[in-house]
Tab-separated table of C-alpha atoms and ligand atoms in Angstrom:
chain	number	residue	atom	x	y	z
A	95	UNK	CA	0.000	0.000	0.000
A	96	UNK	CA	2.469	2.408	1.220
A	97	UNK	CA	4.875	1.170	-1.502
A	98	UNK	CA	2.351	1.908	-4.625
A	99	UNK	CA	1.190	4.959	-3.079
A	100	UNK	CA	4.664	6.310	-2.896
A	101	UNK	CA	6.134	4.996	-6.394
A	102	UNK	CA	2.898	6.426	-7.827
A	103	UNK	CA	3.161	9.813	-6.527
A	104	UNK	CA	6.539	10.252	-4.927
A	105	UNK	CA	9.131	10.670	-7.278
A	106	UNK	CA	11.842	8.350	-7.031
A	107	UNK	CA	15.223	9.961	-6.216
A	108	UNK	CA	15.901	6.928	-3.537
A	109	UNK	CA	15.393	2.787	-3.298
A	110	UNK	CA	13.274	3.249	-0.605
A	111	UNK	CA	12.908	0.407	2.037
A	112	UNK	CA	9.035	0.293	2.672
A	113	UNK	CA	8.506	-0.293	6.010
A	114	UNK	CA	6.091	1.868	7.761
A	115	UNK	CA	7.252	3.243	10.677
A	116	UNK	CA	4.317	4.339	13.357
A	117	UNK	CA	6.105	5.381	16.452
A	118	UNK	CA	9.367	5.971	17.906
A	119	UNK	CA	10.338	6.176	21.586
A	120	UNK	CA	14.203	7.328	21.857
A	121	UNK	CA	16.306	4.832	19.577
A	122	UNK	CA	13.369	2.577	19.410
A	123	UNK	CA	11.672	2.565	16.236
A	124	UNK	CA	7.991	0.129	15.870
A	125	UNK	CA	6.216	-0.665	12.789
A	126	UNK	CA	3.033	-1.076	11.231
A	127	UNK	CA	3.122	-4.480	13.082
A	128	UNK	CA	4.673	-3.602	16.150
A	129	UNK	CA	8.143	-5.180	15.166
A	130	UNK	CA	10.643	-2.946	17.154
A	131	UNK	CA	14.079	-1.391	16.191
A	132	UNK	CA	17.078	-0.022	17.300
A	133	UNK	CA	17.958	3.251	15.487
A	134	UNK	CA	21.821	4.206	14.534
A	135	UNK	CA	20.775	6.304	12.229
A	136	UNK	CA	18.515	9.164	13.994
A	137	UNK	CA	17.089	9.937	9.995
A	138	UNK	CA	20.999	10.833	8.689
A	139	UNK	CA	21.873	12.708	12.370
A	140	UNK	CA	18.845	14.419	12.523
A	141	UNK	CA	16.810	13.305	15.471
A	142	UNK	CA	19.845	14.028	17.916
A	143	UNK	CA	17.550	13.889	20.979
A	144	UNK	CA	15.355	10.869	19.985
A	145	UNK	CA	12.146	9.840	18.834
A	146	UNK	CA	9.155	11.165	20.808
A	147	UNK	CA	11.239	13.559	23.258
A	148	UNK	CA	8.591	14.542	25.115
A	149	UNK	CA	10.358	18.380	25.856
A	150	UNK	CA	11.095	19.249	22.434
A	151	UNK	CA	7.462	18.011	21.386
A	152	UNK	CA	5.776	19.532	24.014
A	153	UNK	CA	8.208	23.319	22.557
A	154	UNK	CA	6.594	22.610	19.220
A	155	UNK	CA	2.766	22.367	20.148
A	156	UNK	CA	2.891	25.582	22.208
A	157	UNK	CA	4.666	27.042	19.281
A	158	UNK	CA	1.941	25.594	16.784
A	159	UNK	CA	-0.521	26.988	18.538
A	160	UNK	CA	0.742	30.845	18.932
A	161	UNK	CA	2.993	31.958	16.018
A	162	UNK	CA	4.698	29.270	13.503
A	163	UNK	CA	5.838	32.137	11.239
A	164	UNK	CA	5.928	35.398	10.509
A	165	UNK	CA	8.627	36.070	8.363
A	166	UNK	CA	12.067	37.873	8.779
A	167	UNK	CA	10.531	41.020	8.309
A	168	UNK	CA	10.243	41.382	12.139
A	169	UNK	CA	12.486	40.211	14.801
A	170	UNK	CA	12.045	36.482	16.027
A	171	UNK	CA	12.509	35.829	19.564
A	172	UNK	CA	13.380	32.492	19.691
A	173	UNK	CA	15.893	32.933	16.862
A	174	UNK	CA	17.618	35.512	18.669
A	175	UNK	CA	18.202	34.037	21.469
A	176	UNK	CA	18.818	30.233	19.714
A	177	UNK	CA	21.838	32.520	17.752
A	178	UNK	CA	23.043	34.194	21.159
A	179	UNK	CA	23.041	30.322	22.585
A	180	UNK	CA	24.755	29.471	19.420
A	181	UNK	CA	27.232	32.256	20.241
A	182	UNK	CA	28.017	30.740	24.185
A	183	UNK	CA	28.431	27.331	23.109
A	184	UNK	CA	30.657	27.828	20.903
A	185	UNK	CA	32.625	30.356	23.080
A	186	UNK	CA	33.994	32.661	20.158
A	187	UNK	CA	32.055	35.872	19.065
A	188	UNK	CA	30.054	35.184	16.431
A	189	UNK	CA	26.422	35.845	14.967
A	190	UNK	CA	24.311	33.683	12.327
A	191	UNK	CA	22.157	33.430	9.399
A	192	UNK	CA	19.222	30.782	9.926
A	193	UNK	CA	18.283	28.570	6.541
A	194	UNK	CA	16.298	25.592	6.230
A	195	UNK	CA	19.006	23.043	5.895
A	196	UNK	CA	22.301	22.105	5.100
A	197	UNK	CA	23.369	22.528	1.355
A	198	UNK	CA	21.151	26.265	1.902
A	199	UNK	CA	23.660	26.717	5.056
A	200	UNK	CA	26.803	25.509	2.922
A	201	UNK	CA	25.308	28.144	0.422
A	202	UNK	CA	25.239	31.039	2.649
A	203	UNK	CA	28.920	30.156	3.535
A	204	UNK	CA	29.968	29.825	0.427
A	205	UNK	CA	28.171	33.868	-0.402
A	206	UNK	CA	29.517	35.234	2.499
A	207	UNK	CA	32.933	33.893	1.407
A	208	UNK	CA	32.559	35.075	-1.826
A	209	UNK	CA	31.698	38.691	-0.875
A	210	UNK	CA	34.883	38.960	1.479
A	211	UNK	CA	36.808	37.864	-1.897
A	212	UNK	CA	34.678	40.902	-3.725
A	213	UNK	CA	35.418	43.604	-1.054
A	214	UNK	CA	38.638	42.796	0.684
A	215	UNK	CA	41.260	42.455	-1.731
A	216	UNK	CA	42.707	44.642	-4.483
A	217	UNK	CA	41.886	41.756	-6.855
A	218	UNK	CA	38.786	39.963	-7.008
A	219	UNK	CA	39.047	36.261	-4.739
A	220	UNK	CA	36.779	33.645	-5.396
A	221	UNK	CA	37.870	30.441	-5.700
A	222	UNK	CA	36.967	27.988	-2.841
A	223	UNK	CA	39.029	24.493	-2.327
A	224	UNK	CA	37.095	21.119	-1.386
A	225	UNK	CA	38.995	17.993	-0.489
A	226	UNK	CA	37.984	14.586	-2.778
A	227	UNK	CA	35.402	12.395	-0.642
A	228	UNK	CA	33.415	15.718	0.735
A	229	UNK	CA	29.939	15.879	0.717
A	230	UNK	CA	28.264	19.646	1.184
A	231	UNK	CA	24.963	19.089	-0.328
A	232	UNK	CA	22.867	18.594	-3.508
A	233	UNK	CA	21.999	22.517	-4.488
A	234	UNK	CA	23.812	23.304	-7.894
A	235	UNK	CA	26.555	25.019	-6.178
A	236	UNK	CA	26.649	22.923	-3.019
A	237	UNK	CA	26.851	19.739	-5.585
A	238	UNK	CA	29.868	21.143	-7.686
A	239	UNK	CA	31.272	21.751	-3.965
A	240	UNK	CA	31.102	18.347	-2.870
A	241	UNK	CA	34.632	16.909	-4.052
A	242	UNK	CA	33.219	13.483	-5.496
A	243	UNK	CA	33.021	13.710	-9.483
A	244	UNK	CA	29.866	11.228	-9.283
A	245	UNK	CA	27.664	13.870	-8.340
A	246	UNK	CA	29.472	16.360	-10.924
A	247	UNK	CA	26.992	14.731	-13.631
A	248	UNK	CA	26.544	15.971	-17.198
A	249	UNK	CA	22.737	15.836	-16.563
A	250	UNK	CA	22.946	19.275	-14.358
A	251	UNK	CA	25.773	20.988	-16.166
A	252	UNK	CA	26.969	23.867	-16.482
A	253	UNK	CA	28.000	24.121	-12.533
A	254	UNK	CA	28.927	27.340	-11.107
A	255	UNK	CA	32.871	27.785	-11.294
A	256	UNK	CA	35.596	28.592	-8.690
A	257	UNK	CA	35.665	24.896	-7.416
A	258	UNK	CA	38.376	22.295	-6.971
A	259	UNK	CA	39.565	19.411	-5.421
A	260	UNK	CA	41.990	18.017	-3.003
A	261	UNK	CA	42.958	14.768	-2.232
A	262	UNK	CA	44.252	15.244	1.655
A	263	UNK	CA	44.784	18.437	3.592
A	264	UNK	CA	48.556	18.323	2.570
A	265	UNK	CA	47.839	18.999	-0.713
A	266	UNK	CA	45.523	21.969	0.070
A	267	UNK	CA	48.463	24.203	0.455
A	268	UNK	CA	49.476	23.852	-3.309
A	269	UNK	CA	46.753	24.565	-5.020
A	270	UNK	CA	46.237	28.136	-3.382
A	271	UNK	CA	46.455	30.892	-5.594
A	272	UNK	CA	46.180	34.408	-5.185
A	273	UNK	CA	42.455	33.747	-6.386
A	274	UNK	CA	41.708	31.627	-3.445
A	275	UNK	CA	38.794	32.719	-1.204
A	276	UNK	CA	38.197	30.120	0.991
A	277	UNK	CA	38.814	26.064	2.069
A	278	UNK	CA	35.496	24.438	3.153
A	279	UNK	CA	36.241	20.968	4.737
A	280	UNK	CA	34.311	18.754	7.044
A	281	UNK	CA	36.743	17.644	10.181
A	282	UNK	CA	34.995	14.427	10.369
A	283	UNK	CA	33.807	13.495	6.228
A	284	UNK	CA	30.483	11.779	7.005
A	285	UNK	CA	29.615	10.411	3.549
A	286	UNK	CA	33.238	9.949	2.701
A	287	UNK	CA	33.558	7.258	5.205
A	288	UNK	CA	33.148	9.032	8.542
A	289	UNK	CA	37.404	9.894	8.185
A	290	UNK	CA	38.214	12.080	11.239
A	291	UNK	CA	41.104	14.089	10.183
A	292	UNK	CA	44.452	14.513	12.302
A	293	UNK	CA	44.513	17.439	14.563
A	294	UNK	CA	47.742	19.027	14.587
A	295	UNK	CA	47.550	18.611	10.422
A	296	UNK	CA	44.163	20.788	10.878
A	297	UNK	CA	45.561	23.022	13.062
A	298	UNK	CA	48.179	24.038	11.258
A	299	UNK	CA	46.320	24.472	8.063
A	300	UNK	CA	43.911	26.732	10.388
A	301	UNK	CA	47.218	28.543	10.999
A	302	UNK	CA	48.674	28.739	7.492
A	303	UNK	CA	44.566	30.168	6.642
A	304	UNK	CA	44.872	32.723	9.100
A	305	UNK	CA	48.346	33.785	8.160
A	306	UNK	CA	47.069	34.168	4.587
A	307	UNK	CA	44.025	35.972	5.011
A	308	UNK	CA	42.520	32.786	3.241
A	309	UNK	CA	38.932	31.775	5.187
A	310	UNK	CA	38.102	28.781	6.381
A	311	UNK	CA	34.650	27.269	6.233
A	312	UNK	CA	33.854	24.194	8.442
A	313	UNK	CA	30.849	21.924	7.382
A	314	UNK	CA	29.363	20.927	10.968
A	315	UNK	CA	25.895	19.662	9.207
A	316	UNK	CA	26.290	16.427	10.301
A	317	UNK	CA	29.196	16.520	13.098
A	318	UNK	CA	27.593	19.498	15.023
A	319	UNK	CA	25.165	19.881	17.322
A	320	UNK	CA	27.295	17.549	20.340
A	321	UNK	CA	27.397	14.219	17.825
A	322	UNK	CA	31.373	14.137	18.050
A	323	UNK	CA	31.246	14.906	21.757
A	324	UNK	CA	31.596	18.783	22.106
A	325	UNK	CA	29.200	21.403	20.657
A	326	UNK	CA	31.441	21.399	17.560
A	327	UNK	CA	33.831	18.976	15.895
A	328	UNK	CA	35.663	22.428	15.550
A	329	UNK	CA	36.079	22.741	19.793
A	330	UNK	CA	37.777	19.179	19.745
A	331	UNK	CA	39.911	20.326	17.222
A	332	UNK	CA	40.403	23.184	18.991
A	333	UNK	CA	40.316	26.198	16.108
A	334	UNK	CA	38.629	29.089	15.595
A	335	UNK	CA	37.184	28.809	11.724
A	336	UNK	CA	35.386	31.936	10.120
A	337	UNK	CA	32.671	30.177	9.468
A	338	UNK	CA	30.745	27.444	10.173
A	339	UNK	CA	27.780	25.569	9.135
A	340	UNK	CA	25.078	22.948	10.723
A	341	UNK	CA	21.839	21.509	10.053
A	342	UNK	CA	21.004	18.057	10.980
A	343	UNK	CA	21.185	17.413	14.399
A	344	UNK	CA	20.430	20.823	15.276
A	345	UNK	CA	16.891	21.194	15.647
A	346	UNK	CA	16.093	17.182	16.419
A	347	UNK	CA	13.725	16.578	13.572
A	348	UNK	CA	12.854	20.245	12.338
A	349	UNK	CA	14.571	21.304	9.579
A	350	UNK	CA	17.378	24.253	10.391
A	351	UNK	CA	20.196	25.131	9.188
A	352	UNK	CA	22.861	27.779	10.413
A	353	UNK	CA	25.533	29.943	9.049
A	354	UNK	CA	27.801	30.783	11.757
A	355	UNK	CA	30.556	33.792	11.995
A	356	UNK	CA	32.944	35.397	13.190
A	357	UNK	CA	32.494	38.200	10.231
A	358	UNK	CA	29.320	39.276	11.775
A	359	UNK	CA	29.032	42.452	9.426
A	360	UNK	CA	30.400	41.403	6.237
A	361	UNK	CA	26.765	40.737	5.064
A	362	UNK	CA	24.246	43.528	5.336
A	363	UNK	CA	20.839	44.439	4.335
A	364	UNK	CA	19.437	42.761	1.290
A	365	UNK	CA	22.450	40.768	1.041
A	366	UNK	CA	20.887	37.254	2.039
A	367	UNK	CA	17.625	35.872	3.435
A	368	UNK	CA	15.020	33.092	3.370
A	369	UNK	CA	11.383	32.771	3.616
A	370	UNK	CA	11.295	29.836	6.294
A	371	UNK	CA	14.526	30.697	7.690
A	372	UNK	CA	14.810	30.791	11.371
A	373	UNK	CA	11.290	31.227	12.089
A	374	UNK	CA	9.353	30.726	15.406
A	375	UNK	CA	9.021	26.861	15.586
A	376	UNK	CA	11.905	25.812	14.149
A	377	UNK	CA	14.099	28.291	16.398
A	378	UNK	CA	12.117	27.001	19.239
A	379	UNK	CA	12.704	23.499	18.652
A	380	UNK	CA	16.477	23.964	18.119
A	381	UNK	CA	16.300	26.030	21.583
A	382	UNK	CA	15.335	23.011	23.038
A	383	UNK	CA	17.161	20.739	21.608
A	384	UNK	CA	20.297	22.410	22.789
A	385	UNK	CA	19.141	22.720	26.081
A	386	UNK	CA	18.814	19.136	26.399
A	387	UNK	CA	22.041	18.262	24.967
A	388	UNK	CA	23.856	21.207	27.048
A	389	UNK	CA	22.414	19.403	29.884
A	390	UNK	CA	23.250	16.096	29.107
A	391	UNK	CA	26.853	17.219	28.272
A	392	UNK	CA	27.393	18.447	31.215
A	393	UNK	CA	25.682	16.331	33.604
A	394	UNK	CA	28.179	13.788	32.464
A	395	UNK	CA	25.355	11.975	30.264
A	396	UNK	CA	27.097	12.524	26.948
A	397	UNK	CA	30.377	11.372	27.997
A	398	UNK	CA	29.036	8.081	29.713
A	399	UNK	CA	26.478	7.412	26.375
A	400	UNK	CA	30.017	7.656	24.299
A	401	UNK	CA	31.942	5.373	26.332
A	402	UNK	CA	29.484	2.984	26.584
A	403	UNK	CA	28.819	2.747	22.650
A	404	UNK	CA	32.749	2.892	21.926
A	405	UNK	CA	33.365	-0.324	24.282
A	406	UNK	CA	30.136	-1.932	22.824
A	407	UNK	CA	31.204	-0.848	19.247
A	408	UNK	CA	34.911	-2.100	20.010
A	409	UNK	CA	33.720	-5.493	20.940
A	410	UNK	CA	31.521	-6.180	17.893
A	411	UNK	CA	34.871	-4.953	15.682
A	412	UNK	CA	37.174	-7.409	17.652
A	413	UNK	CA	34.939	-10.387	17.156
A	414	UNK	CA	34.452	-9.837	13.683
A	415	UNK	CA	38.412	-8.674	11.864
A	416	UNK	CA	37.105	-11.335	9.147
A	417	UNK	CA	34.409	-8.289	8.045
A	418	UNK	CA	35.569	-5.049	9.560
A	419	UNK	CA	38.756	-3.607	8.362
A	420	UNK	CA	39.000	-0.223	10.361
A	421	UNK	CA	37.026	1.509	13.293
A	422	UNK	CA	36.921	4.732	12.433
A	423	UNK	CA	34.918	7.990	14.158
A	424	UNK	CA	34.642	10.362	16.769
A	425	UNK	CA	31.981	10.498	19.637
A	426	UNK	CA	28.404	9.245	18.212
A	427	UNK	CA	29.462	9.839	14.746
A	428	UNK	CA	30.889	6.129	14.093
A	429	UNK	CA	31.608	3.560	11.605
A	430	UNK	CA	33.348	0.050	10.647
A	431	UNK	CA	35.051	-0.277	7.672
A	432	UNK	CA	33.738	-3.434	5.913
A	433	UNK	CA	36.085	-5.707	3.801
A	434	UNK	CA	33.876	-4.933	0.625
A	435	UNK	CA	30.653	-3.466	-0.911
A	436	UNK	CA	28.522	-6.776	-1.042
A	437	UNK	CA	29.128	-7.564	2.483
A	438	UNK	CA	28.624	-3.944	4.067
A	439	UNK	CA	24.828	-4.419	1.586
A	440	UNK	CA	24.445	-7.017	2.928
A	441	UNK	CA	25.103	-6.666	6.879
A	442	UNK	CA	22.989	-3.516	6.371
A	443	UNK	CA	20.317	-5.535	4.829
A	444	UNK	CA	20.800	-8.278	7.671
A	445	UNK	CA	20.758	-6.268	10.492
A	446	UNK	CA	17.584	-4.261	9.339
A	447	UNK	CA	15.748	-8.178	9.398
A	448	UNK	CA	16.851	-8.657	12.965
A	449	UNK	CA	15.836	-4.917	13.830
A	450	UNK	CA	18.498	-2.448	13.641
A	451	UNK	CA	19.024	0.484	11.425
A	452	UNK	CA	22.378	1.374	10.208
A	453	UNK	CA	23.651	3.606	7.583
A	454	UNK	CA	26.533	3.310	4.990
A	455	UNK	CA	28.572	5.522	3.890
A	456	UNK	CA	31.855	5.690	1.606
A	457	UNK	CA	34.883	3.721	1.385
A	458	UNK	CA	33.023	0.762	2.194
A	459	UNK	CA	32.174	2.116	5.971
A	460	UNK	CA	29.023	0.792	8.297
A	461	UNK	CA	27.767	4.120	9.552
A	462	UNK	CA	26.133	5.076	12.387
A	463	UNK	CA	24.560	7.746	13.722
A	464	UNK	CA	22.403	6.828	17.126
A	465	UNK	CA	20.077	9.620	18.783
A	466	UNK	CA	22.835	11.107	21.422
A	467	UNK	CA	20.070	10.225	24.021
A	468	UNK	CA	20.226	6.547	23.192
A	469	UNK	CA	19.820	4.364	26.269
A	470	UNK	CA	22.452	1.800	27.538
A	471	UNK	CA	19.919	-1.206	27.053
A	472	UNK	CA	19.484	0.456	23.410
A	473	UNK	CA	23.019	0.241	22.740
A	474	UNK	CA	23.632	-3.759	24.079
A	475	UNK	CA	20.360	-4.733	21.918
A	476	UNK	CA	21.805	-2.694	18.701
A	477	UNK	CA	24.925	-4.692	19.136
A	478	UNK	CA	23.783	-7.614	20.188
A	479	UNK	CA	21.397	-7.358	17.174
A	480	UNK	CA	24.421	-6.461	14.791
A	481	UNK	CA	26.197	-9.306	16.221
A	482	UNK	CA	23.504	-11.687	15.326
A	483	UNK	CA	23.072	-10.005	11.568
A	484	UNK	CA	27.042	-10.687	11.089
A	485	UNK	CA	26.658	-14.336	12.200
A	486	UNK	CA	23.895	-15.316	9.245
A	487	UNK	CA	26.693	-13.569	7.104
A	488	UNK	CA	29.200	-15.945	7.640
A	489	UNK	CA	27.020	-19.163	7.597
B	795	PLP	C1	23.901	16.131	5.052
B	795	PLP	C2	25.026	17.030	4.796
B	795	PLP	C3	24.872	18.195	4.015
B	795	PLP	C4	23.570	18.518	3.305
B	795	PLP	O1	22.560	18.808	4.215
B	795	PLP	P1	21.035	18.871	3.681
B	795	PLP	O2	20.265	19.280	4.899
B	795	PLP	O3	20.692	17.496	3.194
B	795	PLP	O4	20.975	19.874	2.609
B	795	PLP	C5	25.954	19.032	3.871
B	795	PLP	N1	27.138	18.764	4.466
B	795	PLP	C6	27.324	17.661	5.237
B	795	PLP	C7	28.640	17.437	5.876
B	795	PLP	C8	26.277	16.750	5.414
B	795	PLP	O5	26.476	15.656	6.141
């Protein structure tokens, strides 16, 4: 039912799995027939505080029923003080732009980048280096961003220019020229195979940036919002970017996405905006949302959930060096690298039959993603669960 109705009037940009999901309680997801299952995905690190959270949903009805929206035109309360919560978390003096996700953040970023190139310099800067394996979205200019030349294709040409491609941070340094705006990396590439990069390597690019009057631009969509630990991947790394973006875990299951800076005036009137943007309910989700995770962070929660998972996670890797290749992650944002493509299908397949949700992602890497409130009992029955999918494998 579900299945026709969709392939009749959805159209298909994804092989869909078809089951019909009716309720979700944390990282516990139930079906149309009341089959349960553990969730390391949270939707693609978007439901960072679980299914059902009873605060955040109780935040949107009293929203719902006052204001939803009422435009940018007047000042939004909750998205002024969800971008001067922004500002303490992340300790550094900054304001933001709110969009509706996060290619529309990654666009803002990549504007805001371009217009320092157009004012600042004697000649005009606006070139903006990617690294191979990136992913920053699926707009036209977020698309040609994203360093993987299977998404570069033919069908949506001509892309916008002042893009290109490195294969590891090293190589960044080479291909600056005096036309060079801006680097825009993730510290942890999700897609790409959830690859943390090395710290003192990122450090010192942030350094040789700085130095050079160069920007750098931070993709946070999907390692912000507490997933790698901290508020930011950037605070474990422990730089100060000029800008940064998130979406995904950031307002729990509403869509938001956020251009964050340090440049707080280089855009001005008329220079930006968005219809939904930032408006009442989705600013008063996110509010929320990073109330409970500042909480949880530091009432130890966080810390303990990350342990637990990591021991749980190291276990399943240890038993099973005939599959997995590589653990690889930071925090909640995790993976396993699998020995090929058909056997990563097919433990994802596997592990969805015996209940569990997990994600893949590139270079052959078992993703996942769990709420950041997932309980302890959520995390042994994932595993144990994974375990079990891994054993029909190998008979
Ligand atoms: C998911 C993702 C995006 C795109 O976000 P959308 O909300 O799907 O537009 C951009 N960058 C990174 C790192 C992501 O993980």
């Amino acid at each position: 039912m579900l299945e026709q109705l969709d392939k009749q009037y959805v159209i298909q940009t994804y092989a869909r799995n078809y089951v019909n999901f009716k309720k979700g309680i944390n990282a516990t997801l139930f079906d149309e027939n009341e089959k349960d299952y553990i969730d390391f995905t949270s939707g693609i690190g978007v439901v960072s505080v679980g299914h059902g959270n009873k605060r955040v949903a109780d935040v949107i009805c009293q929203q719902a029923n006052n204001i939803m929206h009422i435009s940018n035109l007047y000042g939004i309360e909750p998205q002024a003080k969800l971008g001067e919560k922004i500002a303490k978390l992340t300790g550094m003096d900054v304001a933001t732009f709110f969009s509706n996700s996060g290619a529309e953040a990654n666009e803002g970023a990549i504007k805001l980048a371009r217009k320092y190139g157009e004012t600042k310099f004697e000649n005009k800067r606006y070139k903006v280096i990617t690294l191979e394996n990136s992913f920053h979205g699926r707009t036209i200019t977020t698309v040609k961003a994203t360093g993987q030349s299977s998404m570069h294709s033919p069908n949506f040409a001509p892309y916008p220019e002042g893009f290109s491609y490195n294969n590891s941070i090293d190589d960044i340094y080479n291909s600056i020229d005096n036309e060079t705006v801006a680097v825009m990396i993730e510290l942890v590439q999700g897609e790409g195979g959830v690859q943390p990069f090395d710290k003192k390597q990122i450090q010192e690019l942030a350094k040789f940036l700085k130095e050079n009057d160069i920007l750098m631009i931070i993709d946070e969509v999907q390692s912000g919002a507490f997933r790698t630990g901290e508020f930011l991947a950037t605070q474990v790394y422990e730089i100060e970017p000029d800008i940064i973006t998130m979406a995904k875990g950031l307002g729990g299951g509403v869509a938001i996405g956020a251009v964050i800076t340090k440049h707080k005036d280089l855009f001005t009137y008329g220079d930006h905006g968005s219809t939904f943007g930032g408006n009442y309910l989705c600013t008063a989700a996110a509010l929320e949302v990073l109330d409970i995770l500042d909480e949880y962070k530091n009432n130890g929660a966080l810390d303990e959930t990350i342990i637990f998972f990591s021991n749980e996670l190291k276990k399943v890797y240890e038993a099973n060096k005939d599959i997995f290749t590589d653990s690889v992650g930071l925090g909640l944002m995790r993976g396993l690298r699998v020995k090929d493509a058909d056997t990563l299908s097919n433990i994802i397949k596997e592990s969805f039959n015996e209940g569990l949700l997990v994600l893949k992602a590139g270079r052959n890497t078992l993703r996942m993603l769990p709420p950041l409130t997932i309980s302890k009992d959520e995390i042994t029955q994932g595993f144990k669960r994974l375990q079990n999918a891994l054993n029909k494998i190998k008979n």
